[in-house]
Coordinates of C-alpha atoms and ligand atoms in Angstrom, one line a residue:
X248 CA 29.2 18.2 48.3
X249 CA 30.0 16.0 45.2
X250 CA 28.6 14.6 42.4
X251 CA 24.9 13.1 42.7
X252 CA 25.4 9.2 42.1
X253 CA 22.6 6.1 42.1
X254 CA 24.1 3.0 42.6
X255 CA 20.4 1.1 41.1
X256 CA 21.3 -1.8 42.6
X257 CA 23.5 -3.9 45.0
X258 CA 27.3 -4.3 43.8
X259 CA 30.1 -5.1 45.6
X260 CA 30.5 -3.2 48.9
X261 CA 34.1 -1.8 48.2
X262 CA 32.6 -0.5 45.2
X263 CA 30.4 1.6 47.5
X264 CA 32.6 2.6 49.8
X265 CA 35.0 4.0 47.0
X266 CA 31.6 5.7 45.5
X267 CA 30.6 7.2 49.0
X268 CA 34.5 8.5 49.7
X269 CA 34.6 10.7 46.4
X270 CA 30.2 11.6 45.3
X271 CA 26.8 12.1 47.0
X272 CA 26.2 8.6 46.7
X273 CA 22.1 6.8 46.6
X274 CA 22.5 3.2 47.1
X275 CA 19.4 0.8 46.3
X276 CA 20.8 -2.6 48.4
X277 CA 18.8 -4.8 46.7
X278 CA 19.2 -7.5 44.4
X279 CA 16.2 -6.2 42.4
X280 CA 16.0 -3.6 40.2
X281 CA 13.9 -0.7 40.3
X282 CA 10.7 -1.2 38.5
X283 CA 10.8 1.7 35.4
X284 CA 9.0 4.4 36.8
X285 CA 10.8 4.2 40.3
X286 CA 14.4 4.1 38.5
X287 CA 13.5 7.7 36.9
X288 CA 12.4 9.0 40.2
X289 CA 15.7 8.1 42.2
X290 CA 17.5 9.2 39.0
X291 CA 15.5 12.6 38.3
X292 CA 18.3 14.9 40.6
X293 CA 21.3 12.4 40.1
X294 CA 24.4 13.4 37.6
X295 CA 25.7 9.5 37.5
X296 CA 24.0 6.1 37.7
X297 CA 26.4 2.8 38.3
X298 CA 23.6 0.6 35.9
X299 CA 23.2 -3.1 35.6
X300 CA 22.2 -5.0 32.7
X301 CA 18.6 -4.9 34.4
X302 CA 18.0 -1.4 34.1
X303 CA 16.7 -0.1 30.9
X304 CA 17.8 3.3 29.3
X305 CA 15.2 3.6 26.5
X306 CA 15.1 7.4 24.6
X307 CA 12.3 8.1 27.0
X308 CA 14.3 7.7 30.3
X309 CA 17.2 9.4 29.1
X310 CA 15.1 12.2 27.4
X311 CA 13.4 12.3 30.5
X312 CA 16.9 13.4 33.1
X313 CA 18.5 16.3 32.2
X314 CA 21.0 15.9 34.6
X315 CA 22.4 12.8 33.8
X316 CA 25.6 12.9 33.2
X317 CA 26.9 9.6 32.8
X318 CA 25.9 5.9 33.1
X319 CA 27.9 3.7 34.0
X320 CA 27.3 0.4 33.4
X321 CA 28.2 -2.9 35.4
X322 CA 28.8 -5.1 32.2
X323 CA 30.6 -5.4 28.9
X324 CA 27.0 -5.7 27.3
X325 CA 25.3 -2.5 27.2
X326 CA 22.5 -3.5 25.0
X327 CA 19.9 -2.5 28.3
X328 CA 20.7 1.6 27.1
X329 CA 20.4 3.4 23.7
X330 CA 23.4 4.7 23.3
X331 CA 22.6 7.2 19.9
X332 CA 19.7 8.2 22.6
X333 CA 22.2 9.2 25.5
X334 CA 24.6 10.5 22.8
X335 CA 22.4 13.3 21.6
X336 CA 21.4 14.2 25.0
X337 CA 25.1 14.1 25.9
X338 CA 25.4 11.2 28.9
X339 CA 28.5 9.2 28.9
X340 CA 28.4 5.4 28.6
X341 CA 30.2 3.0 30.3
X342 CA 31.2 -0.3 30.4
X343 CA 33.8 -3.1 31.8
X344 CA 35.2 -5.0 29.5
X345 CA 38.5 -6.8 29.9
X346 CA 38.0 -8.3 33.8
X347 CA 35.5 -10.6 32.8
X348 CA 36.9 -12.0 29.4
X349 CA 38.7 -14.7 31.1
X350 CA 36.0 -16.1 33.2
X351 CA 33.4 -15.9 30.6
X352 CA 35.3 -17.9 28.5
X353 CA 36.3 -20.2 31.2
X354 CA 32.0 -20.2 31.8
X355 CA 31.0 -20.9 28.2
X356 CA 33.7 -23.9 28.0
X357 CA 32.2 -25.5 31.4
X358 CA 28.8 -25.5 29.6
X359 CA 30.3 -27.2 26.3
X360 CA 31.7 -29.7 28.2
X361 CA 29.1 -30.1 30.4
X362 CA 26.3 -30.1 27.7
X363 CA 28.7 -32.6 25.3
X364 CA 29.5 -35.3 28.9
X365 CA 26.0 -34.6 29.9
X366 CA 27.0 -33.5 33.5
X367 CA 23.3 -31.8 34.6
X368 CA 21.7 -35.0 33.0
X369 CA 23.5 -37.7 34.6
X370 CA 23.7 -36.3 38.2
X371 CA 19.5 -35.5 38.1
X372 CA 19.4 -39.2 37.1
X373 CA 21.9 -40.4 39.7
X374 CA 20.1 -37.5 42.7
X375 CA 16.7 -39.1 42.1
X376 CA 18.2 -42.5 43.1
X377 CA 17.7 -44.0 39.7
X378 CA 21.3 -45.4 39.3
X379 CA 21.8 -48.9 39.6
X380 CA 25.3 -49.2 38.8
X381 CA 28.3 -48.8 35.9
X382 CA 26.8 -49.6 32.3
X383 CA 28.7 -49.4 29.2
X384 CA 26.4 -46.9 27.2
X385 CA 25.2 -44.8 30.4
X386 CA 25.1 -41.3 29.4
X387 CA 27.3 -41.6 26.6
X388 CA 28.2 -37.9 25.3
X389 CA 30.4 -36.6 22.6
X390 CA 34.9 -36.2 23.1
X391 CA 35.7 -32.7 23.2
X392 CA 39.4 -32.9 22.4
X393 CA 40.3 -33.3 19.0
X394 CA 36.9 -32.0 17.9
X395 CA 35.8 -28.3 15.5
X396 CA 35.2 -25.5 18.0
X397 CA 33.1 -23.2 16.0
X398 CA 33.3 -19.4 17.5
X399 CA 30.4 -16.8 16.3
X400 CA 32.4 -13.1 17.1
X401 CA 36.3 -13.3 17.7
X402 CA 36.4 -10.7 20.0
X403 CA 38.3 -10.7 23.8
X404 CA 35.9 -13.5 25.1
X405 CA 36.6 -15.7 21.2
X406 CA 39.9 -15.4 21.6
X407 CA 39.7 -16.4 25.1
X408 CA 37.7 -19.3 24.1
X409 CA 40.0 -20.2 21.2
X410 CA 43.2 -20.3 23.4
X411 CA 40.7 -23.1 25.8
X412 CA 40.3 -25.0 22.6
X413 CA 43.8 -24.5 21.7
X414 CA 44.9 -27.3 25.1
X415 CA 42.3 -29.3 24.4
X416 CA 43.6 -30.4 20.5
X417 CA 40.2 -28.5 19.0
X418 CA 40.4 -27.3 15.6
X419 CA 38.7 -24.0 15.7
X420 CA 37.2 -22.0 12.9
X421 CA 35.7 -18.8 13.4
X422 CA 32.9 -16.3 11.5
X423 CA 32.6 -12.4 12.4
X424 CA 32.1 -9.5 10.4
X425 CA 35.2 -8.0 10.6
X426 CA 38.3 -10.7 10.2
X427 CA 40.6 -11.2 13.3
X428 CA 44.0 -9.9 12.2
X429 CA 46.9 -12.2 10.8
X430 CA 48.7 -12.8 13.7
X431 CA 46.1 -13.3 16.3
X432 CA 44.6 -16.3 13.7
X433 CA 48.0 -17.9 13.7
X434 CA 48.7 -17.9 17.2
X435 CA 45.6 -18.7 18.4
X436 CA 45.2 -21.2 14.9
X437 CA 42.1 -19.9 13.9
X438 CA 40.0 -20.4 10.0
X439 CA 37.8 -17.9 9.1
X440 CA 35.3 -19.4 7.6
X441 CA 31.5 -18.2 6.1
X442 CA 28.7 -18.6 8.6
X443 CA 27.2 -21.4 7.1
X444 CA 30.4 -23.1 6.8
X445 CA 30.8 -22.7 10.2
X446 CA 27.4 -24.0 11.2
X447 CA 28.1 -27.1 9.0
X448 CA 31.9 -28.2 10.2
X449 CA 31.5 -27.2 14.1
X450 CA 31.0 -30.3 16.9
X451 CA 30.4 -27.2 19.3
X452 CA 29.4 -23.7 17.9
X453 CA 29.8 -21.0 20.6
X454 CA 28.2 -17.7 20.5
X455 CA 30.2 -14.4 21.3
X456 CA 28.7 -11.2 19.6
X457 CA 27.3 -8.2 20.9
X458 CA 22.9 -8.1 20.9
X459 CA 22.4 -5.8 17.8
X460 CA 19.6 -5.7 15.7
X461 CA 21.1 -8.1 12.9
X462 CA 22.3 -10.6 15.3
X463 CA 18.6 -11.0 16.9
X464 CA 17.7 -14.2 16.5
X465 CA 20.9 -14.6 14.6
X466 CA 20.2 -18.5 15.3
X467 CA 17.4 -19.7 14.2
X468 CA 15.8 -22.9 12.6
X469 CA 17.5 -22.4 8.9
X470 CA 20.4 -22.4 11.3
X471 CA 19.9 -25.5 13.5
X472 CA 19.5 -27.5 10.1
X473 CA 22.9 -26.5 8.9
X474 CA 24.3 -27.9 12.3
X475 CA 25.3 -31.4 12.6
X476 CA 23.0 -33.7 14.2
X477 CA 25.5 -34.1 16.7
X478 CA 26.5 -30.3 17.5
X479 CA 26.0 -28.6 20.7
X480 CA 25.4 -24.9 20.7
X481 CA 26.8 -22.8 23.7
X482 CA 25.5 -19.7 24.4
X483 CA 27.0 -17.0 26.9
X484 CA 26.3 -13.6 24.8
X485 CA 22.9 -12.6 25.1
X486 CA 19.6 -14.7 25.3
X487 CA 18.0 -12.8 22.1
X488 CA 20.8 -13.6 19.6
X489 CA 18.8 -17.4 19.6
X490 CA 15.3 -17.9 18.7
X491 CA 14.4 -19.9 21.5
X492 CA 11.1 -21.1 20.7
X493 CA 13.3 -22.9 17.2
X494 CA 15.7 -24.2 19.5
X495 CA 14.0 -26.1 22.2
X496 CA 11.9 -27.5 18.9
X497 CA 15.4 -28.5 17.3
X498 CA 16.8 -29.8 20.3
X499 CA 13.7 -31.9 20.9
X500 CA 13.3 -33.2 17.9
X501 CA 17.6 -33.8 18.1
X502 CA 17.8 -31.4 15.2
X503 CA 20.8 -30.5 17.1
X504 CA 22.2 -32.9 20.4
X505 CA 22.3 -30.3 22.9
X506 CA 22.8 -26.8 23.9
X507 CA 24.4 -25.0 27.0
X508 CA 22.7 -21.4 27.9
X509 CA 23.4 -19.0 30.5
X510 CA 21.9 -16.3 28.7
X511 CA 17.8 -16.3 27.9
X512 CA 15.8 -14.0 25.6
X513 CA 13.5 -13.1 28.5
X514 CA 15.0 -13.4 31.6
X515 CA 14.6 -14.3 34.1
X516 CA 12.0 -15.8 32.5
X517 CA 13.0 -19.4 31.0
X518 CA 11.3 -20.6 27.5
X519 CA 9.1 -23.8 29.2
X520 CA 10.0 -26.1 26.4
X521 CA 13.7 -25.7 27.4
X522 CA 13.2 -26.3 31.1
X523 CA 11.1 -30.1 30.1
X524 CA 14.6 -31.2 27.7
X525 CA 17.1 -33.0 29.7
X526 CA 19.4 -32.3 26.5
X527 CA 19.6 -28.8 28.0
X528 CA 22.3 -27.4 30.6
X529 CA 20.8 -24.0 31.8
X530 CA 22.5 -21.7 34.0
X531 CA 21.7 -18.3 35.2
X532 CA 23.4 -15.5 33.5
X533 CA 26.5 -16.1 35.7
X534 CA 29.2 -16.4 32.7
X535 CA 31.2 -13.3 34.6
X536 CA 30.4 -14.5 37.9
X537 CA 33.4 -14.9 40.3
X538 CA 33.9 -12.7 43.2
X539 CA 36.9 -11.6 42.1
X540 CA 35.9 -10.5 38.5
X541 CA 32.5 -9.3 39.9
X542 CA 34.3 -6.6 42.3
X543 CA 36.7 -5.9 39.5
X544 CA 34.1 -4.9 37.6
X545 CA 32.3 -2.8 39.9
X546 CA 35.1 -1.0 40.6
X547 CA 35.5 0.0 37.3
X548 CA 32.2 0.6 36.8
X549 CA 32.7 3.6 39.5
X550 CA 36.2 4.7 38.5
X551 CA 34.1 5.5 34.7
X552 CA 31.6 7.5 36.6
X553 CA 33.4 9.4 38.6
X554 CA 35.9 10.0 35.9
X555 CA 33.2 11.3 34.0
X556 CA 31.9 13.6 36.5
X557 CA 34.7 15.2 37.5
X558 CA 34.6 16.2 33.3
X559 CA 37.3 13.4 32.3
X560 CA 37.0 10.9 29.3
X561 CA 35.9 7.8 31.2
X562 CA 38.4 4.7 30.8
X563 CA 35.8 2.8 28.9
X564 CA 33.7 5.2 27.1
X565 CA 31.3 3.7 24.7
X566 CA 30.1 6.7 23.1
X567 CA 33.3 8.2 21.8
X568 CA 31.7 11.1 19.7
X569 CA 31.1 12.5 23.1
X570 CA 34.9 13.7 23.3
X571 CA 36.0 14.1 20.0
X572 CA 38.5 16.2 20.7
X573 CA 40.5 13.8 23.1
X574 CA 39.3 11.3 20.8
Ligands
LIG827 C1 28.1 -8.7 30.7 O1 29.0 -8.2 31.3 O2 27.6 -8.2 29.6 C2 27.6 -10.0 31.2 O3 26.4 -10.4 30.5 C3 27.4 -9.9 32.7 O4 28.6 -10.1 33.2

């Protein structure tokens, strides 16, 4: 018999058959997730879980499986566990980076554009009937090319972004806490710049760093009145890093000229104020979502657990200190 394995929810079905070829494998088929108690039930004889972002691995849960071995989770985000937490109780963690960078990137420049030409807006208006014909100042947005790309975190999915910008003429400055090095700024033509500065010079300011606890609510009204009037914000990191509550006030009261989310602080609850703002493109948390990055990532997401149970470093092994030695 092999290793125990949950898979806590539905992922691609080559992903399972891979899983049930090589472990003792629990699949949940289901779209939803396990409510908490229920997870730690299917979980209390398993070695390996193949998580998603829905599932949370607090100190308690962790604390509370001795034979976990290894999570493995079906994301780059892995804000959902607490990693120090798993660390001292010795689980490996997991995630997939990489496979989705390019269609995240390609996800959070669809929402610029569509938030700056007012896509959503336009074809609500023209669904309900309401359009009469051509008019010189319908639904008038802002140009993308030729305009400041502002980039919050120049990591794989910044860069990504930047190299977008890049064919459209964009000049792009960028702000993260470690500087991108020299020759990824020159070919990809970035400026560091401060924060604020950023904030300040950007038409579009795009959000790409991890949920930490200095980047919650990282934007925030002091924040929206650096922007210019005419900014839009694009967000397709995690919902938290924004205070939303500040920004459907600022977008309201056209602090800012519109925003483009796919990420929410509560999901799948929406903020209500953002769903009554037409200056608002809102999709779904689907930034990594094409069928062929989606499998890609579940696939990875099992070659990391069962790489970890069969007492291998993981390919992508969040918690280095856990194999210092091969470190
Ligand atoms: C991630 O991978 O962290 C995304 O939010 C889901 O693809």
């Amino acid at each position: 018999m092999g290793s125990r394995i949950l898979v806590s929810k539905r992922i691609y079905p080559e992903a399972v058959e891979y899983l049930c070829e090589r472990a003792d494998v629990e699949y949940h088929d289901s779209d939803k997730s396990y409510p908490a108690e229920e997870l730690l039930r299917h979980l209390s004889d398993k070695e390996g879980v193949i998580s998603q972002l829905t599932d949370r691995f607090s100190e308690e849960v962790v604390a509370a499986l001795p034979s976990l071995k290894v999570i493995a989770n079906v994301a780059v985000g892995f804000d959902n566990i607490d990693v120090e937490a798993a660390t001292r109780h010795g689980i490996a963690v997991t995630n997939t980076p990489d496979v989705l960078t390019q269609t995240t990137a390609d996800l959070a420049f669809a929402l610029l554009f569509a938030a700056a030409r007012r896509v959503s807006e336009s074809e609500r208006f023209l669904r309900a009937g309401h359009w009469q014909g051509w008019g010189i100042d319908q639904f008038c947005g802002s140009d993308i090319h030729h305009s400041t790309l502002g980039i919050l975190g120049m990591g794989r999915i910044g860069q990504a972004l930047a190299r977008r910008a890049n064919g459209f003429d964009m000049r792009v400055v960028y702000h993260d806490a470690v500087r991108a090095p020299e020759d990824i700024e020159q070919e990809l033509r970035l400026t560091f710049v401060p924060f604020e500065t950023l904030l300040s010079e950007a038409d579009f300011v795009s959000l790409h760093v991890p949920l930490v606890p200095t980047t919650r609510h990282l934007m925030s009204t002091p924040q929206f009145a650096l922007m210019k009037k005419t900014a839009v914000l694009v967000n397709t990191s995690r919902g938290p890093v924004i205070d939303e509550v500040a920004l459907a006030e600022a977008l309201a009261c056209e602090e800012i000229a519109a925003a483009g989310l796919d990420v929410f602080e509560n999901e799948p609850d929406i903020q209500p104020k953002l769903l009554e703002l037409e200056n608002v493109v809102l999709t779904p948390h689907i930034a990594s979502a094409s069928h062929t990055t989606r499998s890609k990532m579940c696939m990875m997401a099992a070659e990391n657990a069962l790489s970890a149970l069969a007492g291998n470093r993981p390919p992508n092994l969040i918690n280095q200190d856990l194999f210092p030695d091969l470190g």
